[in-house]
Tab-separated table of C-alpha atoms in Angstrom:
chain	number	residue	atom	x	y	z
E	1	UNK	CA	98.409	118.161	111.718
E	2	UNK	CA	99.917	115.179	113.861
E	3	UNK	CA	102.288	112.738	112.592
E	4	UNK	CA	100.997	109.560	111.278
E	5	UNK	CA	102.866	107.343	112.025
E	6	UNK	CA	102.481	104.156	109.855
E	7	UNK	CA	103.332	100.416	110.783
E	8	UNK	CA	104.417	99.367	107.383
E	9	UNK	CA	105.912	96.758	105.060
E	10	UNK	CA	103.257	94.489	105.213
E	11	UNK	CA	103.864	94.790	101.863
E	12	UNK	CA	106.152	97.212	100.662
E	13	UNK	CA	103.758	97.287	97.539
E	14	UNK	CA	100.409	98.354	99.396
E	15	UNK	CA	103.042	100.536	101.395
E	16	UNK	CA	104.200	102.589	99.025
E	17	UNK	CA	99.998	103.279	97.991
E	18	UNK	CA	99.613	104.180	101.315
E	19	UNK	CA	102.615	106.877	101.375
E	20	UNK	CA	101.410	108.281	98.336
E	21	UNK	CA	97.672	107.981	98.897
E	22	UNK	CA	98.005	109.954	102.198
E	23	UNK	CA	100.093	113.030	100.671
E	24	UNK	CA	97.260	112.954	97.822
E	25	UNK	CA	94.560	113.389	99.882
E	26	UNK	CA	96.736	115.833	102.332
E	27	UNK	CA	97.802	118.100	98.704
E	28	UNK	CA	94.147	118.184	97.846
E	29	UNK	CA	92.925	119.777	100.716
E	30	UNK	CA	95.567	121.908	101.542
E	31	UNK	CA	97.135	123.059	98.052
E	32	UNK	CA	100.247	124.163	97.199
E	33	UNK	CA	103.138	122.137	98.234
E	34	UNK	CA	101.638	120.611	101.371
E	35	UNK	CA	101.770	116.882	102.141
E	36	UNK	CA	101.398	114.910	104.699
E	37	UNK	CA	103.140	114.255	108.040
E	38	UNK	CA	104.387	110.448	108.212
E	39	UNK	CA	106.331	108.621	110.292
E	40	UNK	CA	107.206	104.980	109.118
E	41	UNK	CA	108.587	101.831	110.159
E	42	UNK	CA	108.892	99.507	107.595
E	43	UNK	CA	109.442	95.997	108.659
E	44	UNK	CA	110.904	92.863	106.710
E	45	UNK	CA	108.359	91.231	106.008
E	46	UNK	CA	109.394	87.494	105.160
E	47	UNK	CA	109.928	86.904	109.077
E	48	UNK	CA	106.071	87.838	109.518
E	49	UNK	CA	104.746	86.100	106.519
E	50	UNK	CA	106.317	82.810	108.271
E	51	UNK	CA	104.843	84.248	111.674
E	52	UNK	CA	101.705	83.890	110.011
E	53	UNK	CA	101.653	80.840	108.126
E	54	UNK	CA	103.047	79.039	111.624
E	55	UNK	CA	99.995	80.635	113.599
E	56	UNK	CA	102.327	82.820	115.934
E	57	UNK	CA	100.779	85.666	115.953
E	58	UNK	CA	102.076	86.665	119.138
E	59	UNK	CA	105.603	86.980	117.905
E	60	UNK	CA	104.644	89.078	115.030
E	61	UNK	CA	102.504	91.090	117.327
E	62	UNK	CA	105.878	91.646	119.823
E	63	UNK	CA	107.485	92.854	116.207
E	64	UNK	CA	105.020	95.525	115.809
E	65	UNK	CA	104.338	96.266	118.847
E	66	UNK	CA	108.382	97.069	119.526
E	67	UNK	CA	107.967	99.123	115.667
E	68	UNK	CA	104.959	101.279	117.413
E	69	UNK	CA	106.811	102.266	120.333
E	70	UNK	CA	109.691	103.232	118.363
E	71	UNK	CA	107.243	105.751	116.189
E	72	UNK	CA	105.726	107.029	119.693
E	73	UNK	CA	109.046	107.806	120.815
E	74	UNK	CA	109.485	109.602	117.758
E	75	UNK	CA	106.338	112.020	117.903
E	76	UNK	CA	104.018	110.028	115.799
E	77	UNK	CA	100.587	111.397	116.869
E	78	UNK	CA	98.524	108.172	116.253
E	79	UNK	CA	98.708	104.661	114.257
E	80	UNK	CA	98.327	103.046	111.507
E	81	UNK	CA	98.604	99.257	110.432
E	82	UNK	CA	98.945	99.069	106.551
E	83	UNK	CA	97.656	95.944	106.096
E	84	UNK	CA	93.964	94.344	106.858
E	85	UNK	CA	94.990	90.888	108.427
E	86	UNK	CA	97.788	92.784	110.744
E	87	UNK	CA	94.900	93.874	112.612
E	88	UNK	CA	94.643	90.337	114.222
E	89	UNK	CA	97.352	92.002	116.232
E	90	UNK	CA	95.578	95.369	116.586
E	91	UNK	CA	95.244	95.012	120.281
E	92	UNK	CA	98.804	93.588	120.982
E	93	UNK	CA	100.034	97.088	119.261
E	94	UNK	CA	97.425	99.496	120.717
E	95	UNK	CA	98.263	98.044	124.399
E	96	UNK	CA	101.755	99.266	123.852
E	97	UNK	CA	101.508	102.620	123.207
E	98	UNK	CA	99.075	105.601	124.562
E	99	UNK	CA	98.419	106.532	120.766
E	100	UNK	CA	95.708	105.853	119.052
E	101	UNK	CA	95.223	103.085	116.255
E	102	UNK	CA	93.109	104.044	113.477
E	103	UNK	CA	91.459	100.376	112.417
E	104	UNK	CA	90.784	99.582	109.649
E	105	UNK	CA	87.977	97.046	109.849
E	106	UNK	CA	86.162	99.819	111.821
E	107	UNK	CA	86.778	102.267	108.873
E	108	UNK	CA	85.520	100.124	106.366
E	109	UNK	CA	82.003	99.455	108.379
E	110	UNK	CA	81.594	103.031	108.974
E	111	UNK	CA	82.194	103.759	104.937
E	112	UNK	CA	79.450	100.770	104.082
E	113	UNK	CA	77.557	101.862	106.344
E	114	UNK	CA	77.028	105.368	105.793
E	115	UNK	CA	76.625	104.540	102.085
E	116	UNK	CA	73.274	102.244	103.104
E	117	UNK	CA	74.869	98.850	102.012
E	118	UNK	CA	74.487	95.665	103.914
E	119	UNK	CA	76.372	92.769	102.688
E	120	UNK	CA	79.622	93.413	101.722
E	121	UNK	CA	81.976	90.872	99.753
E	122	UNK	CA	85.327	90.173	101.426
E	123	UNK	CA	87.919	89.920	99.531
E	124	UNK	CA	91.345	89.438	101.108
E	125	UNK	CA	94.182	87.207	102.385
E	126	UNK	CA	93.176	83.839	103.742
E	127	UNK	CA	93.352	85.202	107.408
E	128	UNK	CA	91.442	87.922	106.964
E	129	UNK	CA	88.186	85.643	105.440
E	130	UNK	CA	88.265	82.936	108.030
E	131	UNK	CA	89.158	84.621	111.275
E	132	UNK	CA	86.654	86.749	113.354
E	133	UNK	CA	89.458	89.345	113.949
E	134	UNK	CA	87.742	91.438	111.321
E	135	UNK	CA	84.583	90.301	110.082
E	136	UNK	CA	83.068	90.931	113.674
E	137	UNK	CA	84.154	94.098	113.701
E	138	UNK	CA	81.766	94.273	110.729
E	139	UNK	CA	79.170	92.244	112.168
E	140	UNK	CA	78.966	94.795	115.472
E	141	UNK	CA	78.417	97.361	112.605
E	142	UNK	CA	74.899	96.131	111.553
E	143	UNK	CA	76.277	94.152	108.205
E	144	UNK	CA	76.288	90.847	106.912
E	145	UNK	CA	79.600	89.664	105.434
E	146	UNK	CA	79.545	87.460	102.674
E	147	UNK	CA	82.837	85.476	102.186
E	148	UNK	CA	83.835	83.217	99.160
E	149	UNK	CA	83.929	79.567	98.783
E	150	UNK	CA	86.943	77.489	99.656
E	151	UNK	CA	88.192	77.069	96.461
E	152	UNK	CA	87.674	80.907	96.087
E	153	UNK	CA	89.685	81.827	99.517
E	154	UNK	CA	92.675	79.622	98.195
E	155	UNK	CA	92.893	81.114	95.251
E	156	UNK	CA	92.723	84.493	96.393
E	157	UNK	CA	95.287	84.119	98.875
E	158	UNK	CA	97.517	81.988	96.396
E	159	UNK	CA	97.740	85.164	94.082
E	160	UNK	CA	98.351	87.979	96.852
E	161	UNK	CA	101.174	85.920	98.417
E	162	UNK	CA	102.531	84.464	95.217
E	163	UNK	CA	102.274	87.443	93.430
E	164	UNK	CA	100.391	90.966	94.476
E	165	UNK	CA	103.071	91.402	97.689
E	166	UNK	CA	106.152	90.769	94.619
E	167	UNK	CA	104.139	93.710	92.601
E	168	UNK	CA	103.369	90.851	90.292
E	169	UNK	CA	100.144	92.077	88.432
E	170	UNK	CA	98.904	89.115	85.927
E	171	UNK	CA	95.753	89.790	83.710
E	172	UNK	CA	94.370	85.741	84.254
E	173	UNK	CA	94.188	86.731	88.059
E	174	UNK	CA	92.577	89.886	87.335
E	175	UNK	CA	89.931	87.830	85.692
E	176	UNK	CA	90.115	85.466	88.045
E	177	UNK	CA	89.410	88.240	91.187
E	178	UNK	CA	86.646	90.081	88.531
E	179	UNK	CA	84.585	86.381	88.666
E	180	UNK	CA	85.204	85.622	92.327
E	181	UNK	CA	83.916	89.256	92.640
E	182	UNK	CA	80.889	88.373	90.577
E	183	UNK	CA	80.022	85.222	92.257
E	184	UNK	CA	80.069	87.572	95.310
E	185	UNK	CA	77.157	89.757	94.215
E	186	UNK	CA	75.654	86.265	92.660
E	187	UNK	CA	75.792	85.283	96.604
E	188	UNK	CA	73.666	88.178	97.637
E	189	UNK	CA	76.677	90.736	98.198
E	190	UNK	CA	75.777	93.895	97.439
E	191	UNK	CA	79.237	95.561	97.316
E	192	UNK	CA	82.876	94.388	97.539
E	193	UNK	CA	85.573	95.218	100.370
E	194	UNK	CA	89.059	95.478	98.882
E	195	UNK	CA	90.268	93.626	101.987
E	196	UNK	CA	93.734	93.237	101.627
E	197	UNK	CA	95.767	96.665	100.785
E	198	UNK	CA	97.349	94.970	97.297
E	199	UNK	CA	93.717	93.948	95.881
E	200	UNK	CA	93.033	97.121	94.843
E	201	UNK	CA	96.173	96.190	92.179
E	202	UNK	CA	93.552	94.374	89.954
E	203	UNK	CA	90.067	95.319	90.955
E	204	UNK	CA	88.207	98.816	91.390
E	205	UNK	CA	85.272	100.603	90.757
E	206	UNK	CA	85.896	99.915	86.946
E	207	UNK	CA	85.864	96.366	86.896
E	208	UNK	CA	83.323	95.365	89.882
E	209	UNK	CA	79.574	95.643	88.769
E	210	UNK	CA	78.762	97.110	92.564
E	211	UNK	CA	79.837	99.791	94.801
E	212	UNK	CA	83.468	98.922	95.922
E	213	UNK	CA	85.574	99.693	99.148
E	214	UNK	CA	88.915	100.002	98.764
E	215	UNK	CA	90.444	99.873	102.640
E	216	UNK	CA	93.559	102.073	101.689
E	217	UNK	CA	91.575	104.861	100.470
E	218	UNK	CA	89.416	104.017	103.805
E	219	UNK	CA	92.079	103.776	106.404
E	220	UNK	CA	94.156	107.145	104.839
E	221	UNK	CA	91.052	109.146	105.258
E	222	UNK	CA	90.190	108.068	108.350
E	223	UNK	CA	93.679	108.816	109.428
E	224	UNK	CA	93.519	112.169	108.401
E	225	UNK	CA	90.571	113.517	109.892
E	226	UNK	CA	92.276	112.020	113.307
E	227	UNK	CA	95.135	113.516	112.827
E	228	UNK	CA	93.714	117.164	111.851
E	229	UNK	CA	91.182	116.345	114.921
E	230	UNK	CA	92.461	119.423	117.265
E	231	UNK	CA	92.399	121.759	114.459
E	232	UNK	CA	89.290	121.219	113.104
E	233	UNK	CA	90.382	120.528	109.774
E	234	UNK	CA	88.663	117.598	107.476
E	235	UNK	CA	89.412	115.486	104.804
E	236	UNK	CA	87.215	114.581	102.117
């Protein structure tokens, strides 16, 4: 099995679900006291929230792209980003490294698609709903993305910034999430895309009337199966 090495702290809170989601699925398959193979560089990330919110995305591109040469030189075997809307910068990182970046927009198609849905519901920071960074990744995949309302994209990103990424988890935005999820499938959606890594905090398969995707569970497999490529070895 390679090293995966992960590009972290983007939150620390979907971070930490990644670390553990990864040795899960690596236990399961292998038994005993096997786990998983990680590298990770986990960044501050206050200095890239900012990056964000004042559009440089170049500068918190150079930050991660300095991070994924770091876990090359260190014998990581391929990439991850943990976070959706740090793909913007997907490029910027893969360009500075031979490894290979696992993505996670191209995951998530592949998963919708092979499970014969069409319209998926994006869910996610504000970013990740109105930039083309990801949902034409999904649109080169055959589906139709349906994305909330304005006052629906606010309010989702209001509660991951202000309080999934503090591992703040509040029951009146877990309703609130459950009826933006709704109004989703009311839209024609006919499954949701857990598209930022801390959604999956207050909505799953339980509490979504539809197939849902989470993109942690996604990306971790995905990243598996690459790194257990020259073995042979899956992941289910």
């Amino acid at each position: 099995m390679r090293p995966i090495g992960i590009l972290g702290g983007m939150s620390w809170v979907s971070t930490a679900h990644y670390y553990a989601t990864l040795n899960r699925m690596a236990s399961a398959r292998m038994g005993g006291l096997h786990s998983a193979r990680i590298l990770l560089h986990s960044v501050d990330f206050a200095p890239i929230a900012q990056m964000q919110k004042d559009d440089d995305w170049q500068g918190a591109g150079e930050v991660l792209a300095d991070a994924a040469r770091g876990l090359e030189a260190a014998g990581a075997g391929l990439l991850l980003i943990a976070a959706n809307t740090m793909h913007l910068v997907a490029d910027q990182v893969s360009g500075a490294v031979s490894l290979p970046v696992i993505h996670i927009a191209d995951a998530t198609a592949d998963a919708i698609a092979a499970a014969g849905l069409k319209r998926p519901g994006l869910i996610a920071t504000a970013y990740t709903m109105e930039r083309h960074f990801y949902r034409d990744r999904l649109d080169a995949a055959g589906l139709q993305p349906v994305i909330p309302n304005d006052a629906d994209r606010a309010e989702i990103h209001r509660i991951i910034f202000e309080e999934l990424v503090r591992d703040e988890v509040n029951d009146s935005s877990r309703r609130t999430y459950e009826d933006i999820a709704a109004r989703l499938l009311g839209d024609g959606a006919d499954c949701v895309i857990l598209g930022c890594t801390e959604v999956g905090l207050l909505l799953n398969a339980g509490n979504v009337p539809a197939p849902v995707f989470d993109t942690v569970e996604i990306h971790c497999r995905a990243a598996l199966e690459a790194a257990c490529f020259e073995t042979g070895e899956t992941y289910v």
